[in-house]
Amino acid sequence: MKTAVSKPHLQAQETRNNRIRRKSLKLALIRGLYERGYEREDIINLFHFIDWVMSLPQELENEFWTELGQYEEERRMPYITSVERIGIQKGRQEGRQEGRQEGIREGLLAGIELGLGLKFGREGLNLFPEILLIQNVENLRAILTGLKTLNTLEELRPLWHKTEGIRQGLLEGIEICLSLKFGSEPLDILAEISEIQDVEQLRAILAALPAVNTIEELRQVYQPK
């Protein structure tokens, strides 16, 4: 089982710039799970991990699913069913639907929990309750990305603290610019902006400040009509 987890991680790094080869290796890894005689539940869990680590562009993703379906038909073992596929695709599309941020957060947390368990075992899962308290999607995304490349939990922990430091720095910059440009007027809007967790949105607000002439123009950057 340990090999089944570490191998996709290494092959994902090796095929970072060759997605066609990644598709072939990804399919070979899934076939290997069947051929080693893993139980259905183990295959599905490992499949989710492999699918997460070895992501593909949409066209190659479609080819992968077609070839996997043919393979399962040949072996008469349809473990990764259409229901599983719909669930995976729904998770990927969650950000396009209402409740976008919460959907993304839940998806990231699910990926982090699975990755922690598969890569670090019980020790990794002991860290999950702390991560579960994080609301900032960017912090969670940093953790999930770090899980693919970092080798120890000690390397992983500083990631969300670093992202929070960037957010705090952007908020301080926005506060100073608001005060210089609008005086004491922007206290209400500063309170609104302080609630924003998305680092990229804060960057957009800071970049827009030199060009806007009123508080309402600035508000349109993060509350477009």
PDB file of C-alpha atoms in Angstrom:
ATOM      1  CA  MET A   1       0.000   0.000   0.000  1.00  0.00           C
ATOM      2  CA  LYS A   2       2.855   2.394   0.797  1.00  0.00           C
ATOM      3  CA  THR A   3       4.275   1.919  -2.718  1.00  0.00           C
ATOM      4  CA  ALA A   4       0.869   2.633  -4.211  1.00  0.00           C
ATOM      5  CA  VAL A   5       0.910   6.017  -2.449  1.00  0.00           C
ATOM      6  CA  SER A   6       4.520   7.078  -2.998  1.00  0.00           C
ATOM      7  CA  LYS A   7       4.756   6.029  -6.649  1.00  0.00           C
ATOM      8  CA  PRO A   8       2.088   8.428  -8.034  1.00  0.00           C
ATOM      9  CA  HIS A   9       3.682  11.253  -6.061  1.00  0.00           C
ATOM     10  CA  LEU A  10       7.056  10.606  -7.755  1.00  0.00           C
ATOM     11  CA  GLN A  11       5.544  10.100 -11.199  1.00  0.00           C
ATOM     12  CA  ALA A  12       3.521  13.309 -10.879  1.00  0.00           C
ATOM     13  CA  GLN A  13       6.777  15.200 -10.382  1.00  0.00           C
ATOM     14  CA  GLU A  14       8.470  13.383 -13.261  1.00  0.00           C
ATOM     15  CA  THR A  15       5.622  14.172 -15.685  1.00  0.00           C
ATOM     16  CA  ARG A  16       5.030  17.784 -14.654  1.00  0.00           C
ATOM     17  CA  ASN A  17       5.904  18.907 -18.194  1.00  0.00           C
ATOM     18  CA  ASN A  18       4.633  15.867 -20.097  1.00  0.00           C
ATOM     19  CA  ARG A  19       0.911  15.378 -19.550  1.00  0.00           C
ATOM     20  CA  ILE A  20       0.533  12.749 -22.291  1.00  0.00           C
ATOM     21  CA  ARG A  21       3.024  10.514 -20.494  1.00  0.00           C
ATOM     22  CA  ARG A  22       1.272  11.320 -17.216  1.00  0.00           C
ATOM     23  CA  LYS A  23      -1.999   9.996 -18.641  1.00  0.00           C
ATOM     24  CA  SER A  24      -0.307   6.707 -19.614  1.00  0.00           C
ATOM     25  CA  LEU A  25       1.368   6.333 -16.217  1.00  0.00           C
ATOM     26  CA  LYS A  26      -1.840   7.234 -14.387  1.00  0.00           C
ATOM     27  CA  LEU A  27      -3.733   4.517 -16.260  1.00  0.00           C
ATOM     28  CA  ALA A  28      -0.918   2.037 -15.566  1.00  0.00           C
ATOM     29  CA  LEU A  29      -1.073   2.832 -11.837  1.00  0.00           C
ATOM     30  CA  ILE A  30      -4.826   2.234 -11.727  1.00  0.00           C
ATOM     31  CA  ARG A  31      -4.431  -1.051 -13.591  1.00  0.00           C
ATOM     32  CA  GLY A  32      -1.776  -2.038 -11.076  1.00  0.00           C
ATOM     33  CA  LEU A  33      -4.286  -1.632  -8.236  1.00  0.00           C
ATOM     34  CA  TYR A  34      -6.603  -4.149  -9.892  1.00  0.00           C
ATOM     35  CA  GLU A  35      -3.815  -6.559 -10.743  1.00  0.00           C
ATOM     36  CA  ARG A  36      -2.462  -6.568  -7.173  1.00  0.00           C
ATOM     37  CA  GLY A  37      -5.864  -7.712  -5.960  1.00  0.00           C
ATOM     38  CA  TYR A  38      -6.717  -4.774  -3.698  1.00  0.00           C
ATOM     39  CA  GLU A  39     -10.212  -4.644  -2.246  1.00  0.00           C
ATOM     40  CA  ARG A  40     -12.740  -2.365  -3.952  1.00  0.00           C
ATOM     41  CA  GLU A  41     -12.699   0.202  -1.116  1.00  0.00           C
ATOM     42  CA  ASP A  42      -8.892   0.379  -1.187  1.00  0.00           C
ATOM     43  CA  ILE A  43      -8.894   0.816  -4.957  1.00  0.00           C
ATOM     44  CA  ILE A  44     -11.393   3.681  -4.774  1.00  0.00           C
ATOM     45  CA  ASN A  45      -9.493   5.453  -1.990  1.00  0.00           C
ATOM     46  CA  LEU A  46      -6.173   5.100  -3.788  1.00  0.00           C
ATOM     47  CA  PHE A  47      -7.801   6.135  -7.049  1.00  0.00           C
ATOM     48  CA  HIS A  48      -8.917   9.435  -5.498  1.00  0.00           C
ATOM     49  CA  PHE A  49      -5.362  10.054  -4.307  1.00  0.00           C
ATOM     50  CA  ILE A  50      -3.835   9.219  -7.699  1.00  0.00           C
ATOM     51  CA  ASP A  51      -6.457  11.309  -9.502  1.00  0.00           C
ATOM     52  CA  TRP A  52      -5.683  14.264  -7.230  1.00  0.00           C
ATOM     53  CA  VAL A  53      -1.880  14.030  -7.555  1.00  0.00           C
ATOM     54  CA  MET A  54      -1.816  13.259 -11.291  1.00  0.00           C
ATOM     55  CA  SER A  55      -4.301  15.801 -12.614  1.00  0.00           C
ATOM     56  CA  LEU A  56      -4.772  16.090 -16.394  1.00  0.00           C
ATOM     57  CA  PRO A  57      -6.067  18.674 -18.880  1.00  0.00           C
ATOM     58  CA  GLN A  58      -9.722  18.098 -19.802  1.00  0.00           C
ATOM     59  CA  GLU A  59      -9.058  16.459 -23.195  1.00  0.00           C
ATOM     60  CA  LEU A  60      -6.583  13.967 -21.736  1.00  0.00           C
ATOM     61  CA  GLU A  61      -8.867  13.466 -18.745  1.00  0.00           C
ATOM     62  CA  ASN A  62     -11.665  12.382 -21.106  1.00  0.00           C
ATOM     63  CA  GLU A  63      -9.309   9.977 -22.881  1.00  0.00           C
ATOM     64  CA  PHE A  64      -8.211   8.560 -19.517  1.00  0.00           C
ATOM     65  CA  TRP A  65     -11.802   7.849 -18.466  1.00  0.00           C
ATOM     66  CA  THR A  66     -12.584   6.181 -21.797  1.00  0.00           C
ATOM     67  CA  GLU A  67      -9.551   3.894 -21.553  1.00  0.00           C
ATOM     68  CA  LEU A  68     -10.231   3.109 -17.894  1.00  0.00           C
ATOM     69  CA  GLY A  69     -13.832   2.209 -18.723  1.00  0.00           C
ATOM     70  CA  GLN A  70     -12.666  -0.168 -21.473  1.00  0.00           C
ATOM     71  CA  TYR A  71     -10.184  -1.783 -19.094  1.00  0.00           C
ATOM     72  CA  GLU A  72     -12.842  -2.302 -16.415  1.00  0.00           C
ATOM     73  CA  GLU A  73     -15.210  -3.805 -18.945  1.00  0.00           C
ATOM     74  CA  GLU A  74     -12.528  -6.269 -20.038  1.00  0.00           C
ATOM     75  CA  ARG A  75     -11.922  -7.352 -16.438  1.00  0.00           C
ATOM     76  CA  ARG A  76     -15.630  -7.156 -15.538  1.00  0.00           C
ATOM     77  CA  MET A  77     -14.696  -5.122 -12.465  1.00  0.00           C
ATOM     78  CA  PRO A  78     -16.371  -1.694 -12.767  1.00  0.00           C
ATOM     79  CA  TYR A  79     -15.061  -0.352  -9.457  1.00  0.00           C
ATOM     80  CA  ILE A  80     -14.709   3.277 -10.547  1.00  0.00           C
ATOM     81  CA  THR A  81     -18.365   3.542 -11.527  1.00  0.00           C
ATOM     82  CA  SER A  82     -20.171   6.342 -13.289  1.00  0.00           C
ATOM     83  CA  VAL A  83     -21.342   7.476  -9.842  1.00  0.00           C
ATOM     84  CA  GLU A  84     -17.729   7.818  -8.705  1.00  0.00           C
ATOM     85  CA  ARG A  85     -16.880   9.753 -11.837  1.00  0.00           C
ATOM     86  CA  ILE A  86     -19.830  12.118 -11.416  1.00  0.00           C
ATOM     87  CA  GLY A  87     -18.779  12.719  -7.810  1.00  0.00           C
ATOM     88  CA  ILE A  88     -15.234  13.603  -8.861  1.00  0.00           C
ATOM     89  CA  GLN A  89     -16.434  15.923 -11.634  1.00  0.00           C
ATOM     90  CA  LYS A  90     -18.956  17.550  -9.316  1.00  0.00           C
ATOM     91  CA  GLY A  91     -16.204  18.309  -6.832  1.00  0.00           C
ATOM     92  CA  ARG A  92     -14.117  19.904  -9.573  1.00  0.00           C
ATOM     93  CA  GLN A  93     -17.052  22.053 -10.678  1.00  0.00           C
ATOM     94  CA  GLU A  94     -18.085  23.064  -7.172  1.00  0.00           C
ATOM     95  CA  GLY A  95     -16.466  26.448  -7.493  1.00  0.00           C
ATOM     96  CA  ARG A  96     -18.778  27.377 -10.387  1.00  0.00           C
ATOM     97  CA  GLN A  97     -21.936  26.941  -8.357  1.00  0.00           C
ATOM     98  CA  GLU A  98     -23.586  28.906  -5.562  1.00  0.00           C
ATOM     99  CA  GLY A  99     -21.763  28.635  -2.316  1.00  0.00           C
ATOM    100  CA  ARG A 100     -18.535  28.642  -4.298  1.00  0.00           C
ATOM    101  CA  GLN A 101     -16.133  29.388  -1.471  1.00  0.00           C
ATOM    102  CA  GLU A 102     -17.624  26.886   0.959  1.00  0.00           C
ATOM    103  CA  GLY A 103     -17.747  24.215  -1.737  1.00  0.00           C
ATOM    104  CA  ILE A 104     -14.084  24.796  -2.550  1.00  0.00           C
ATOM    105  CA  ARG A 105     -13.186  24.753   1.142  1.00  0.00           C
ATOM    106  CA  GLU A 106     -14.953  21.429   1.712  1.00  0.00           C
ATOM    107  CA  GLY A 107     -13.273  19.918  -1.328  1.00  0.00           C
ATOM    108  CA  LEU A 108      -9.845  21.107  -0.218  1.00  0.00           C
ATOM    109  CA  LEU A 109     -10.384  19.763   3.293  1.00  0.00           C
ATOM    110  CA  ALA A 110     -11.429  16.372   1.915  1.00  0.00           C
ATOM    111  CA  GLY A 111      -8.307  16.256  -0.240  1.00  0.00           C
ATOM    112  CA  ILE A 112      -6.078  17.322   2.657  1.00  0.00           C
ATOM    113  CA  GLU A 113      -7.540  14.714   5.002  1.00  0.00           C
ATOM    114  CA  LEU A 114      -7.057  11.956   2.447  1.00  0.00           C
ATOM    115  CA  GLY A 115      -3.553  13.135   1.580  1.00  0.00           C
ATOM    116  CA  LEU A 116      -2.485  13.412   5.228  1.00  0.00           C
ATOM    117  CA  GLY A 117      -3.666   9.891   5.959  1.00  0.00           C
ATOM    118  CA  LEU A 118      -2.177   8.308   2.884  1.00  0.00           C
ATOM    119  CA  LYS A 119       1.162  10.118   3.050  1.00  0.00           C
ATOM    120  CA  PHE A 120       1.790  10.402   6.804  1.00  0.00           C
ATOM    121  CA  GLY A 121      -0.598   7.905   8.386  1.00  0.00           C
ATOM    122  CA  ARG A 122      -2.003   8.480  11.877  1.00  0.00           C
ATOM    123  CA  GLU A 123       0.542  11.208  12.615  1.00  0.00           C
ATOM    124  CA  GLY A 124      -0.741  13.193   9.641  1.00  0.00           C
ATOM    125  CA  LEU A 125      -4.380  12.733  10.608  1.00  0.00           C
ATOM    126  CA  ASN A 126      -3.597  14.024  14.110  1.00  0.00           C
ATOM    127  CA  LEU A 127      -2.864  17.372  12.458  1.00  0.00           C
ATOM    128  CA  PHE A 128      -6.203  17.503  10.643  1.00  0.00           C
ATOM    129  CA  PRO A 129      -8.332  18.922  13.534  1.00  0.00           C
ATOM    130  CA  GLU A 130      -6.062  21.985  13.533  1.00  0.00           C
ATOM    131  CA  ILE A 131      -6.419  22.377   9.754  1.00  0.00           C
ATOM    132  CA  LEU A 132     -10.184  21.915  10.016  1.00  0.00           C
ATOM    133  CA  LEU A 133     -10.418  25.259  11.847  1.00  0.00           C
ATOM    134  CA  ILE A 134      -8.895  27.162   8.901  1.00  0.00           C
ATOM    135  CA  GLN A 135     -11.476  29.176   6.965  1.00  0.00           C
ATOM    136  CA  ASN A 136      -9.110  30.785   4.463  1.00  0.00           C
ATOM    137  CA  VAL A 137      -9.350  28.943   1.144  1.00  0.00           C
ATOM    138  CA  GLU A 138      -5.914  30.179   0.062  1.00  0.00           C
ATOM    139  CA  ASN A 139      -4.344  28.701   3.196  1.00  0.00           C
ATOM    140  CA  LEU A 140      -6.015  25.361   2.525  1.00  0.00           C
ATOM    141  CA  ARG A 141      -4.926  25.427  -1.094  1.00  0.00           C
ATOM    142  CA  ALA A 142      -1.335  26.055   0.019  1.00  0.00           C
ATOM    143  CA  ILE A 143      -1.507  23.041   2.347  1.00  0.00           C
ATOM    144  CA  LEU A 144      -2.948  20.759  -0.345  1.00  0.00           C
ATOM    145  CA  THR A 145      -0.297  21.862  -2.845  1.00  0.00           C
ATOM    146  CA  GLY A 146       2.410  21.376  -0.226  1.00  0.00           C
ATOM    147  CA  LEU A 147       1.264  17.826   0.433  1.00  0.00           C
ATOM    148  CA  LYS A 148       2.306  16.897  -3.096  1.00  0.00           C
ATOM    149  CA  THR A 149       5.909  18.024  -2.710  1.00  0.00           C
ATOM    150  CA  LEU A 150       6.889  18.222   0.958  1.00  0.00           C
ATOM    151  CA  ASN A 151       8.219  15.196   2.786  1.00  0.00           C
ATOM    152  CA  THR A 152       7.592  15.984   6.482  1.00  0.00           C
ATOM    153  CA  LEU A 153       4.825  17.500   8.585  1.00  0.00           C
ATOM    154  CA  GLU A 154       7.333  20.019   9.931  1.00  0.00           C
ATOM    155  CA  GLU A 155       7.723  21.410   6.408  1.00  0.00           C
ATOM    156  CA  LEU A 156       3.952  21.519   5.922  1.00  0.00           C
ATOM    157  CA  ARG A 157       2.896  23.454   9.027  1.00  0.00           C
ATOM    158  CA  PRO A 158       4.442  26.861   8.101  1.00  0.00           C
ATOM    159  CA  LEU A 159       2.525  27.037   4.807  1.00  0.00           C
ATOM    160  CA  TRP A 160      -0.743  28.357   6.177  1.00  0.00           C
ATOM    161  CA  HIS A 161       1.042  30.732   8.532  1.00  0.00           C
ATOM    162  CA  LYS A 162       2.931  32.180   5.544  1.00  0.00           C
ATOM    163  CA  THR A 163      -0.286  32.761   3.593  1.00  0.00           C
ATOM    164  CA  GLU A 164      -1.911  34.436   6.580  1.00  0.00           C
ATOM    165  CA  GLY A 165       1.113  36.733   6.838  1.00  0.00           C
ATOM    166  CA  ILE A 166       0.632  37.782   3.209  1.00  0.00           C
ATOM    167  CA  ARG A 167      -3.050  38.498   3.884  1.00  0.00           C
ATOM    168  CA  GLN A 168      -2.229  40.604   6.930  1.00  0.00           C
ATOM    169  CA  GLY A 169       0.364  42.571   4.972  1.00  0.00           C
ATOM    170  CA  LEU A 170      -2.145  43.313   2.204  1.00  0.00           C
ATOM    171  CA  LEU A 171      -4.740  44.486   4.742  1.00  0.00           C
ATOM    172  CA  GLU A 172      -2.229  46.849   6.322  1.00  0.00           C
ATOM    173  CA  GLY A 173      -1.317  48.223   2.897  1.00  0.00           C
ATOM    174  CA  ILE A 174      -4.976  48.756   2.039  1.00  0.00           C
ATOM    175  CA  GLU A 175      -5.606  50.515   5.359  1.00  0.00           C
ATOM    176  CA  ILE A 176      -2.714  52.929   4.808  1.00  0.00           C
ATOM    177  CA  CYS A 177      -3.750  53.694   1.207  1.00  0.00           C
ATOM    178  CA  LEU A 178      -7.374  54.233   2.228  1.00  0.00           C
ATOM    179  CA  SER A 179      -6.331  56.659   4.940  1.00  0.00           C
ATOM    180  CA  LEU A 180      -4.026  58.604   2.600  1.00  0.00           C
ATOM    181  CA  LYS A 181      -6.605  58.826  -0.168  1.00  0.00           C
ATOM    182  CA  PHE A 182      -9.890  59.240   1.694  1.00  0.00           C
ATOM    183  CA  GLY A 183      -8.928  60.320   5.225  1.00  0.00           C
ATOM    184  CA  SER A 184     -11.163  59.029   8.025  1.00  0.00           C
ATOM    185  CA  GLU A 185     -14.100  58.289   5.716  1.00  0.00           C
ATOM    186  CA  PRO A 186     -13.309  54.649   4.829  1.00  0.00           C
ATOM    187  CA  LEU A 187     -13.715  53.095   8.284  1.00  0.00           C
ATOM    188  CA  ASP A 188     -16.830  51.159   7.245  1.00  0.00           C
ATOM    189  CA  ILE A 189     -15.312  49.824   4.039  1.00  0.00           C
ATOM    190  CA  LEU A 190     -12.148  48.808   5.884  1.00  0.00           C
ATOM    191  CA  ALA A 191     -14.266  46.634   8.179  1.00  0.00           C
ATOM    192  CA  GLU A 192     -15.840  44.995   5.115  1.00  0.00           C
ATOM    193  CA  ILE A 193     -12.481  44.395   3.444  1.00  0.00           C
ATOM    194  CA  SER A 194     -11.029  42.923   6.646  1.00  0.00           C
ATOM    195  CA  GLU A 195     -13.585  40.103   6.373  1.00  0.00           C
ATOM    196  CA  ILE A 196     -12.187  39.015   2.998  1.00  0.00           C
ATOM    197  CA  GLN A 197     -10.098  35.843   3.214  1.00  0.00           C
ATOM    198  CA  ASP A 198      -9.130  35.540  -0.449  1.00  0.00           C
ATOM    199  CA  VAL A 199      -5.577  36.859  -0.878  1.00  0.00           C
ATOM    200  CA  GLU A 200      -6.023  37.444  -4.619  1.00  0.00           C
ATOM    201  CA  GLN A 201      -9.104  39.560  -4.008  1.00  0.00           C
ATOM    202  CA  LEU A 202      -7.178  41.675  -1.510  1.00  0.00           C
ATOM    203  CA  ARG A 203      -4.418  42.130  -4.084  1.00  0.00           C
ATOM    204  CA  ALA A 204      -7.038  43.335  -6.587  1.00  0.00           C
ATOM    205  CA  ILE A 205      -8.369  45.876  -4.081  1.00  0.00           C
ATOM    206  CA  LEU A 206      -4.896  47.230  -3.344  1.00  0.00           C
ATOM    207  CA  ALA A 207      -4.105  47.462  -7.074  1.00  0.00           C
ATOM    208  CA  ALA A 208      -7.382  49.311  -7.739  1.00  0.00           C
ATOM    209  CA  LEU A 209      -6.902  51.964  -5.058  1.00  0.00           C
ATOM    210  CA  PRO A 210      -4.752  54.370  -7.127  1.00  0.00           C
ATOM    211  CA  ALA A 211      -7.363  54.514  -9.912  1.00  0.00           C
ATOM    212  CA  VAL A 212     -10.673  54.800  -8.021  1.00  0.00           C
ATOM    213  CA  ASN A 213     -12.090  58.178  -7.054  1.00  0.00           C
ATOM    214  CA  THR A 214     -14.788  57.197  -4.568  1.00  0.00           C
ATOM    215  CA  ILE A 215     -15.483  54.572  -1.917  1.00  0.00           C
ATOM    216  CA  GLU A 216     -18.322  53.189  -4.029  1.00  0.00           C
ATOM    217  CA  GLU A 217     -15.982  52.664  -6.996  1.00  0.00           C
ATOM    218  CA  LEU A 218     -13.648  50.715  -4.736  1.00  0.00           C
ATOM    219  CA  ARG A 219     -16.526  48.667  -3.369  1.00  0.00           C
ATOM    220  CA  GLN A 220     -17.314  47.543  -6.901  1.00  0.00           C
ATOM    221  CA  VAL A 221     -13.975  45.711  -6.993  1.00  0.00           C
ATOM    222  CA  TYR A 222     -15.158  43.131  -4.471  1.00  0.00           C
ATOM    223  CA  GLN A 223     -18.942  43.610  -4.607  1.00  0.00           C
ATOM    224  CA  PRO A 224     -19.736  43.955  -8.322  1.00  0.00           C
ATOM    225  CA  LYS A 225     -23.383  44.476  -9.186  1.00  0.00           C
TER     226      LYS A 225
END
